[in-house]
XYZ file of C-alpha atoms in Angstrom:
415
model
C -29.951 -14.397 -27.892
C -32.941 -14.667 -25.111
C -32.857 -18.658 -26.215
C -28.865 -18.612 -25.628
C -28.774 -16.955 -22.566
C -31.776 -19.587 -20.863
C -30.301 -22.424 -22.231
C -25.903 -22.070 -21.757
C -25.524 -25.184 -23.715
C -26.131 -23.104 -26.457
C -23.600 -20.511 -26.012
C -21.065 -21.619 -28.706
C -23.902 -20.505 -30.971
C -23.266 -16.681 -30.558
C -19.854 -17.570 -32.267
C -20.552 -17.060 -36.187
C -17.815 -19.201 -37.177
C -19.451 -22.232 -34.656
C -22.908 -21.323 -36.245
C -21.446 -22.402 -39.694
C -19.048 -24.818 -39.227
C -21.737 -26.766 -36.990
C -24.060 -27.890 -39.797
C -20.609 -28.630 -42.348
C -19.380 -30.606 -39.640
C -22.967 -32.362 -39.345
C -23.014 -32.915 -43.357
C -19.935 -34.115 -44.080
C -20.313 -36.727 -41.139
C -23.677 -37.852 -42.744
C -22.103 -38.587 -45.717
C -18.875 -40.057 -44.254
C -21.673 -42.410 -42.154
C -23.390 -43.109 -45.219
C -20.623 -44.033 -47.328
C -19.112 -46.527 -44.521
C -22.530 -48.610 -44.192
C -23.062 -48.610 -47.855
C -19.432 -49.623 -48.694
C -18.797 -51.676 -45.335
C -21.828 -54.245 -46.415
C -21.268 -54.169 -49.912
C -17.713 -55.228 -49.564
C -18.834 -58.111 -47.128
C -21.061 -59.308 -49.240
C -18.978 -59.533 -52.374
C -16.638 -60.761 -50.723
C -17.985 -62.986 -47.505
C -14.409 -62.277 -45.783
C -14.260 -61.110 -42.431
C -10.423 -60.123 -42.811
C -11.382 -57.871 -46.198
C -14.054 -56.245 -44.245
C -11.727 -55.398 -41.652
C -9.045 -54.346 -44.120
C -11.909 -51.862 -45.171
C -12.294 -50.383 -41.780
C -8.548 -49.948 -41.693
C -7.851 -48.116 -45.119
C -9.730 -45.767 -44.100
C -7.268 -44.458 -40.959
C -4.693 -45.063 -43.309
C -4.077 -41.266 -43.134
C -3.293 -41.502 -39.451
C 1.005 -42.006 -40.331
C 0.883 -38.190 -42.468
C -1.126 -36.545 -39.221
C 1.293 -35.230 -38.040
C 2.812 -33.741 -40.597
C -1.140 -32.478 -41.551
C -0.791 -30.928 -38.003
C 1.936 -29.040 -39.066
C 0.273 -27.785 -42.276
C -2.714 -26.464 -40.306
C -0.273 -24.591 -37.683
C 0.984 -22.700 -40.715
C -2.394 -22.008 -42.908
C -5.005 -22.643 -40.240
C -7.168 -25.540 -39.677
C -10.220 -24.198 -41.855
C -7.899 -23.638 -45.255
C -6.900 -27.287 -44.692
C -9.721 -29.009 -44.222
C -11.284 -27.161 -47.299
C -8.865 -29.075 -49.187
C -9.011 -32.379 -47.420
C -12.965 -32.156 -47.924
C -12.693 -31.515 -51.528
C -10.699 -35.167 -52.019
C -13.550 -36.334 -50.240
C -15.852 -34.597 -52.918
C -13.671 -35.896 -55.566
C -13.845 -39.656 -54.490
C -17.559 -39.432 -53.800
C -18.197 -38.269 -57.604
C -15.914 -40.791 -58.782
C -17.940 -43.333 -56.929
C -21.030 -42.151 -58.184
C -19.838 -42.154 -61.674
C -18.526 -45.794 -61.710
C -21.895 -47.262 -59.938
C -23.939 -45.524 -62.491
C -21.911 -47.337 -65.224
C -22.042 -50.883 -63.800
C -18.122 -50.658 -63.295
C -17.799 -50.914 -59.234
C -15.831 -54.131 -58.017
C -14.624 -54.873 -54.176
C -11.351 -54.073 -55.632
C -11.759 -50.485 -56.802
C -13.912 -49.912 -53.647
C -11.112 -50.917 -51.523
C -8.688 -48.542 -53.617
C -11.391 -45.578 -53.677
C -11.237 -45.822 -49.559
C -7.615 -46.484 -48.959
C -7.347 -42.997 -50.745
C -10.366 -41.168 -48.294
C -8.375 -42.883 -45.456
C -5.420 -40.347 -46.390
C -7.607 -37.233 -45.002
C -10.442 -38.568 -42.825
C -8.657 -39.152 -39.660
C -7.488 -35.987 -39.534
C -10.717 -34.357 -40.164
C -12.270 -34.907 -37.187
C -8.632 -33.459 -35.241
C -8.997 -30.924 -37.347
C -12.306 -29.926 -36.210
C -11.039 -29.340 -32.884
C -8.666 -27.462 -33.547
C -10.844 -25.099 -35.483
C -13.044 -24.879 -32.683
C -10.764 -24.222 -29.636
C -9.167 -21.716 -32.439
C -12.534 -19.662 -32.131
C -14.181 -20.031 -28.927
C -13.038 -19.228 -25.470
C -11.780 -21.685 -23.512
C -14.551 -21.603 -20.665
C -17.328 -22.927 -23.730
C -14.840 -25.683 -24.913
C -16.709 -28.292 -22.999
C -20.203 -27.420 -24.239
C -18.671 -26.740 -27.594
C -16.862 -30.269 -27.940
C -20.043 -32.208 -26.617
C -22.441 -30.150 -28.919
C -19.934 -31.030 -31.737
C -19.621 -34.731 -31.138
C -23.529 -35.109 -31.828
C -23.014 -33.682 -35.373
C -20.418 -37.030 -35.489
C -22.841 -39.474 -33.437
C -26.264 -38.668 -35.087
C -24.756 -38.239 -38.319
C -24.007 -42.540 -37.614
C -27.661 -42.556 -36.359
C -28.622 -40.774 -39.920
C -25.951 -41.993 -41.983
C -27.310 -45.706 -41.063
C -30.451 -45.328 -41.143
C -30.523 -43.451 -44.512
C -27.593 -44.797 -46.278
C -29.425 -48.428 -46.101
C -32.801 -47.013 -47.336
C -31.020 -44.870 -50.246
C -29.201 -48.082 -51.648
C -32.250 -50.326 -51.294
C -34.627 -47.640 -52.914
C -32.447 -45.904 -54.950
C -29.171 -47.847 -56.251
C -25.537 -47.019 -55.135
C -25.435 -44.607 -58.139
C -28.313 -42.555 -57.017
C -27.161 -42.358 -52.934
C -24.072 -41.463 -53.984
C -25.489 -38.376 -55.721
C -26.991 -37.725 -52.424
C -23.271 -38.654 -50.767
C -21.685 -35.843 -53.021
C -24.537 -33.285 -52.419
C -23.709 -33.582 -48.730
C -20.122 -32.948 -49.020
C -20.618 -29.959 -51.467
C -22.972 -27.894 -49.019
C -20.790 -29.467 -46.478
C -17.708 -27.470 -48.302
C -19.952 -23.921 -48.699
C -20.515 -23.619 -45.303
C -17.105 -24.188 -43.777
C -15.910 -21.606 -46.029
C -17.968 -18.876 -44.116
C -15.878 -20.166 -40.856
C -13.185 -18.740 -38.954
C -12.040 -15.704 -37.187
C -8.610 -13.892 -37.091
C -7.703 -17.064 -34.577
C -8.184 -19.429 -37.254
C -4.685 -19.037 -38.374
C -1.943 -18.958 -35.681
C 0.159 -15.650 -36.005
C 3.583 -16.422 -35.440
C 4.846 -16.139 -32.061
C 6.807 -12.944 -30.815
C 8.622 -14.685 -28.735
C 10.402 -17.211 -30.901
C 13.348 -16.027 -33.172
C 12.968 -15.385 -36.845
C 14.747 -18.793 -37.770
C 12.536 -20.316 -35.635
C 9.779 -18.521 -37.447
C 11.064 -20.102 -41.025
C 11.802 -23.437 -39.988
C 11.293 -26.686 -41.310
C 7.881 -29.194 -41.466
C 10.123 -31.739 -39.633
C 11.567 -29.588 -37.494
C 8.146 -27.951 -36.431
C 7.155 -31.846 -36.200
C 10.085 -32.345 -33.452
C 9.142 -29.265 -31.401
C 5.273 -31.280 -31.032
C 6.346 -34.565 -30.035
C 9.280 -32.695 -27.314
C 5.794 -30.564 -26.161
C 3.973 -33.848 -25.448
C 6.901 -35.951 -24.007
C 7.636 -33.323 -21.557
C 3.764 -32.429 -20.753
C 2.575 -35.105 -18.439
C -1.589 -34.823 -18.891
C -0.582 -34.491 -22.570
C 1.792 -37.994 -22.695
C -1.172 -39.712 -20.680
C -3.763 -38.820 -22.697
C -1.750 -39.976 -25.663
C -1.094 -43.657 -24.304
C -5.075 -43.619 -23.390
C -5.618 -42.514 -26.802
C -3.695 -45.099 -28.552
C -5.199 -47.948 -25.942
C -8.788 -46.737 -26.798
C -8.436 -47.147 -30.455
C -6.816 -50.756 -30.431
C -8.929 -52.461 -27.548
C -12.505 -50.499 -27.735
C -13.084 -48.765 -30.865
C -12.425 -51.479 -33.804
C -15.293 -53.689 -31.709
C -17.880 -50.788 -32.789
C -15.805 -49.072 -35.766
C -15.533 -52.414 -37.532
C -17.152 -55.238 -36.595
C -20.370 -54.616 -36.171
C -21.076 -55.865 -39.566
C -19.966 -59.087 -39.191
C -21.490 -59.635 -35.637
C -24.999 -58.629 -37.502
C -24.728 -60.975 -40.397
C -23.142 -63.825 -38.407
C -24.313 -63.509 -34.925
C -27.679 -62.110 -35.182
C -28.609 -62.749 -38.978
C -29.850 -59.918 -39.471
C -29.794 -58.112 -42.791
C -27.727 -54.549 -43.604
C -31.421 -52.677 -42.470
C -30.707 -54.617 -39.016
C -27.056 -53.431 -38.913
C -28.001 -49.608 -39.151
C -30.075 -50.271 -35.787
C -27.529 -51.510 -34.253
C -24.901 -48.594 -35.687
C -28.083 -45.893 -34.643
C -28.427 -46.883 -31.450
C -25.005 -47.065 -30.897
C -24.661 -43.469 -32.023
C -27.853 -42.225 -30.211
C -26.053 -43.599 -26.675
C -22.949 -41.118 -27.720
C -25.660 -38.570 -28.734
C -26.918 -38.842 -25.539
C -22.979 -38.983 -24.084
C -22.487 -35.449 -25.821
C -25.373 -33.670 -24.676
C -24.465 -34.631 -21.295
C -21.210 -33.491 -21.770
C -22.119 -30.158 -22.894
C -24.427 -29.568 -20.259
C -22.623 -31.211 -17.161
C -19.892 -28.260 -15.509
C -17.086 -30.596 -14.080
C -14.207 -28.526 -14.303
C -10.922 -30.144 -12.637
C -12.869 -33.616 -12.287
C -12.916 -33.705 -15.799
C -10.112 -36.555 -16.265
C -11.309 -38.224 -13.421
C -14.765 -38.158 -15.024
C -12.811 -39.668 -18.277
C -10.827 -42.634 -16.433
C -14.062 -43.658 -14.772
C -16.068 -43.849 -18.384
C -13.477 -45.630 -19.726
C -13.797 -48.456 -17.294
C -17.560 -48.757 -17.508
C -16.350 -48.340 -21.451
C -15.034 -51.214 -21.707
C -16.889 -53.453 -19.164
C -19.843 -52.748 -21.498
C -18.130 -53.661 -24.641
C -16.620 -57.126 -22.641
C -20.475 -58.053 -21.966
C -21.501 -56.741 -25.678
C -19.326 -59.479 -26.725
C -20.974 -62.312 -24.931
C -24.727 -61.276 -26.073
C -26.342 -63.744 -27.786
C -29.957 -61.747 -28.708
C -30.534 -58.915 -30.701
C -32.345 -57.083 -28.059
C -29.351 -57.610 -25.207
C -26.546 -56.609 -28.069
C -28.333 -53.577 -28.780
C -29.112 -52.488 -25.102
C -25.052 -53.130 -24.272
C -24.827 -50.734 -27.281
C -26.818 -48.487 -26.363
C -24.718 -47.760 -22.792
C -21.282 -48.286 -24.185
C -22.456 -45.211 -26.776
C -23.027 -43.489 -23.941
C -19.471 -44.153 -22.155
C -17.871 -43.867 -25.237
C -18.907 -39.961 -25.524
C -18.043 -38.980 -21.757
C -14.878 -40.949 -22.426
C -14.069 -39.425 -25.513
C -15.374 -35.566 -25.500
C -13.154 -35.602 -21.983
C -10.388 -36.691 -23.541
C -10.139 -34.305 -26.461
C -11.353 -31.258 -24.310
C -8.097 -31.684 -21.811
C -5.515 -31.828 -24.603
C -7.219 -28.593 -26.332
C -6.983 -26.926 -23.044
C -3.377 -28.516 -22.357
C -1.438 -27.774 -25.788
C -2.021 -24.339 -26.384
C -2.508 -22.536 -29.338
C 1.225 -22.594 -31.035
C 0.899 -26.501 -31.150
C -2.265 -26.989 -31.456
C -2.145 -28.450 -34.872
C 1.037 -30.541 -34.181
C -0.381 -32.156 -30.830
C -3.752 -33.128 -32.774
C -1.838 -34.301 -35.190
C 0.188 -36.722 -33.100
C -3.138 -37.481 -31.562
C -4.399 -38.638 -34.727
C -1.636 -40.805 -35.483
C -2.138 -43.069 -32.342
C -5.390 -43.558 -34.483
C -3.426 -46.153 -36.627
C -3.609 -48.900 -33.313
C -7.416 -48.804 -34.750
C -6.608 -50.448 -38.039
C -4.281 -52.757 -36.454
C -6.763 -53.310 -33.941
C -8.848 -54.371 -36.583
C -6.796 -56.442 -38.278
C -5.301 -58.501 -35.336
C -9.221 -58.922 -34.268
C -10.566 -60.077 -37.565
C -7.682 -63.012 -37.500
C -8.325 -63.777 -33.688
C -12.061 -64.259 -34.114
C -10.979 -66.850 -36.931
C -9.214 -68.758 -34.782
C -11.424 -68.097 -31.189
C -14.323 -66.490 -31.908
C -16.154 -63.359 -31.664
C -17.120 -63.478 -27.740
C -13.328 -64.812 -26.707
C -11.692 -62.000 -28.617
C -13.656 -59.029 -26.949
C -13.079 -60.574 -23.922
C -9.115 -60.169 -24.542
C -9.684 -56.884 -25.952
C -11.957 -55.500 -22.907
C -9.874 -57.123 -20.381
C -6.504 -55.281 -22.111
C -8.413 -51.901 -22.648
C -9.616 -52.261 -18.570
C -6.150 -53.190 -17.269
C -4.031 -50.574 -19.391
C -6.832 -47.762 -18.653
C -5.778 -48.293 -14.692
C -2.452 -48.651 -15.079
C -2.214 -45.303 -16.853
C -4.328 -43.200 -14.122
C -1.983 -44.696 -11.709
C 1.046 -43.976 -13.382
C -0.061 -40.217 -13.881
C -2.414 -40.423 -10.797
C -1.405 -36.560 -10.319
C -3.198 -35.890 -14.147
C -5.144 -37.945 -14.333
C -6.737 -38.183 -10.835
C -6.202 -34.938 -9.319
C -6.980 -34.460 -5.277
C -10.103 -32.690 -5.285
C-alpha cells in the first residue's frame, strides 16, 4: 500500500480484479506474440509470397465483422464470462497446433485455416479488455490503468519475439507450442479470479421491461444510434478505422517481409525489429500512465498521430538496419500515446450500458487492417515497399487533420 501510495501509477493495483487480470492479460499476449512470429515466418518461408503472408496477418482480424454482435454478448454476461470462452478457443487451437507439429502433419494450408479460426475471437479480446477494466476501476485511474495495460500488450511483442524465435530454433514448433498452450492455460486461471459486481451490467431502471428483453440486433441498433449521435464517439471511430488501414498493417504485417527482403536479415533479426518496436509503445504506455492531461487528452492524441505517421513515412524510406530500427523505435512510442488516448476517451465517452456495443463497433473498424494489408501487399508488387508507405503515411497524415478539423470542438477543445 506504502509502494502504491508513493508511486500513483500504481494505483489500479489496489483493485483485486486489476491485480489478476493484469498478469492473464500479460500471458495470453505472450503467447498471442509468440504464435504470430512463429507462424508469420513459417508461412513466408513455405511459401515465399508476400500476398499469403499478408493474407496471414488478415485472418487473424477476421473476427472484427461478429464484434459487434460480441459487444452485445458481453453487455448481457459481462466482459470477463466472455472472454473466458473466447480464450479457451484460443487454448483449443494452440493444442491442436501443438499436436499436429509433433506429428510432422503442419502445412501452410492448415496453418492458414488454424488462424483464420483464432481471427474469429482475437480482435475482440483486446476490446474486451477494456471494457473489463473501465467495468472495475474508477474513472479518475482509467488513464494509468489503460497505459499500465497496454505494456502487458507491447512487451508481451518484445517477449513474444524474442522468445518465440529462440523456442522454435532450440526447441521445434511442437515443443514452443507446449509452451504457447501453457501460457494461455495460466492465462485462463487467473482471469477467472477477476471481476467485481460491475463486471456484469445490471439492467437499467430506467429503460422499460421490453426494452430489458430485447433482441441482439436490436441492442446492436441502439450502439451504432449512441455513436452516430455522440460526436467525440463518431470521431474517434473514423480515426480508428484510418489508423488501422494507413499505420498499423506497416508494423502489424509487414515487418516480415521488409526483414527478409530489405534488410536480409533472418527471423532472429525480425524479433529485434518487432522488440524494439514494442519497447517504443512500452515506453508510450508508461508515459501514458504517468502523464495527468486531463481535457488535452485528444489533443495529445491528434498530435501523436501526426508524428505517427511521419515516422512510419520515413520508416519506409530506410535503407539500414540501424535507421529502420531507430524510426521503429519512435513510431512505438507515438503509436502508444496515440492509441492508449484513443481508447481511454471512448471508455470515458460511452458509458457503462454500451460499453460492450461501442467496443464492439470499435473493433469492427479493425477489419480496414486486413484490407489494409491486403491492398499493401499488392501495391508493393507493383511499386515497392518505400512508394507504398509513402501513400499510406501521406493518407493516414491528411485524413488524421481533416478529422480534428471537422470535430475541432472534440477533438481540439479550447483550453
Amino acid at each position: 500500500m506504502t509502494a502504491m501510495l508513493r508511486f500513483p501509477v500504481l494505483l489500479p493495483f489496489r483493485t483485486r480484479s486489476y491485480r489478476f487480470q493484469w498478469p492473464a492479460d500479460l500471458l495470453t499476449s505472450w503467447a498471442l506474440e509468440m504464435e504470430f512470429i512463429i507462424l508469420g515466418w513459417y508461412v513466408l518461408v513455405e511459401t515465399g509470397s508476400v500476398l499469403l503472408l499478408t493474407l496471414f496477418g488478415a485472418l487473424q482480424h477476421g473476427g472484427t465483422l461478429i464484434a459487434p454482435l460480441l459487444g452485445v454478448v458481453s453487455d448481457r454476461i459481462g466482459p470477463r464470462n466472455l472472454m473466458l470462452g473466447m480464450r479457451m478457443i484460443h487454448l483449443t487451437i494452440a493444442t491442436t497446433l501443438m499436436v499436429l507439429a509433433f506429428s510432422g502433419l503442419v502445412h501452410p494450408l492448415i496453418v492458414l485455416v488454424l488462424v483464420g479460426l483464432t481471427g474469429l475471437v482475437r480482435p475482440s479480446d483486446f476490446g474486451l479488455r477494456s471494457a473489463l477494466i473501465a467495468d472495475t476501476l474508477p474513472s479518475e485511474q482509467l488513464a494509468g490503468a489503460m497505459g499500465l495495460s497496454r505494456i502487458t500488450t507491447d512487451s508481451a511483442r518484445i517477449a513474444g519475439a524474442l522468445s518465440g524465435a529462440g523456442l522454435i530454433a532450440i526447441l521445434g514448433m511442437g515443443a514452443s507450442y507446449m509452451v504457447i498452450a501453457a501460457f494461455y492455460g495460466l492465462g485462463i486461471v487467473l482471469l477467472s479470479q477477476t471481476g467485481s459486481a460491475h463486471s456484469k451490467p445490471a439492467a437499467d431502471p430506467a429503460a422499460p421491461p421490453a426494452a430489458q428483453r430485447s433482441s441482439a440486433l436490436s441492442d446492436l441498433s441502439e450502439g451504432f444510434i449512441h455513436i452516430w449521435n455522440t460526436p467525440s464517439l463518431l470521431a474517434i471511430m473514423w480515426l480508428a478505422l484510418l489508423f488501422n488501414f494507413t499505420a498499423f498493417p506497416i508494423t502489424n504485417g509487414l515487418l516480415p517481409y521488409v526483414a527478409k527482403e530489405i534488410y536480409l536479415i533472418d527471423q532472429t533479426g525480425l524479433s529485434y525489429m518487432i522488440a524494439t518496436l514494442s519497447f517504443g509503445a512500452v515506453v508510450g504506455g508508461m508515459l501514458m500512465s504517468r502523464v495527468r492531461v486531463g481535457a488535452r487528452l485528444a489533443r495529445l492524441m491528434i498530435i501523436s498521430a501526426v508524428v505517427w505517421h511521419l515516422q512510419l513515412m520515413g520508416f519506409g524510406h530506410m535503407q539500414s538496419l540501424t535507421a529502420g530500427i531507430a524510426a521503429l523505435l519512435l513510431a512505438g512510442m507515438t503509436q502508444s500515446l496515440t492509441m492508449v488516448s484513443l481508447t481511454v476517451i471512448l471508455m470515458r465517452e460511452s458509458g457503462q450500458r454500451f460499453r460492450g456495443r461501442v467496443m464492439g463497433v470499435r473493433l469492427l473498424v479493425i477489419y480496414s487492417l486486413p484490407v489494409g494489408l491486403l491492398v499493401a501487399g499488392a501495391l508493393i508488387e507493383r511499386i515497392g515497399f518505400a512508394a507504398t508507405v509513402s501513400i499510406y503515411a501521406a493518407l493516414g497524415l491528411s485524413t488524421t487533420i481533416l478529422i480534428a478539423v471537422r470535430w475541432r470542438a472534440h477533438m481540439w477543445p479550447p483550453s
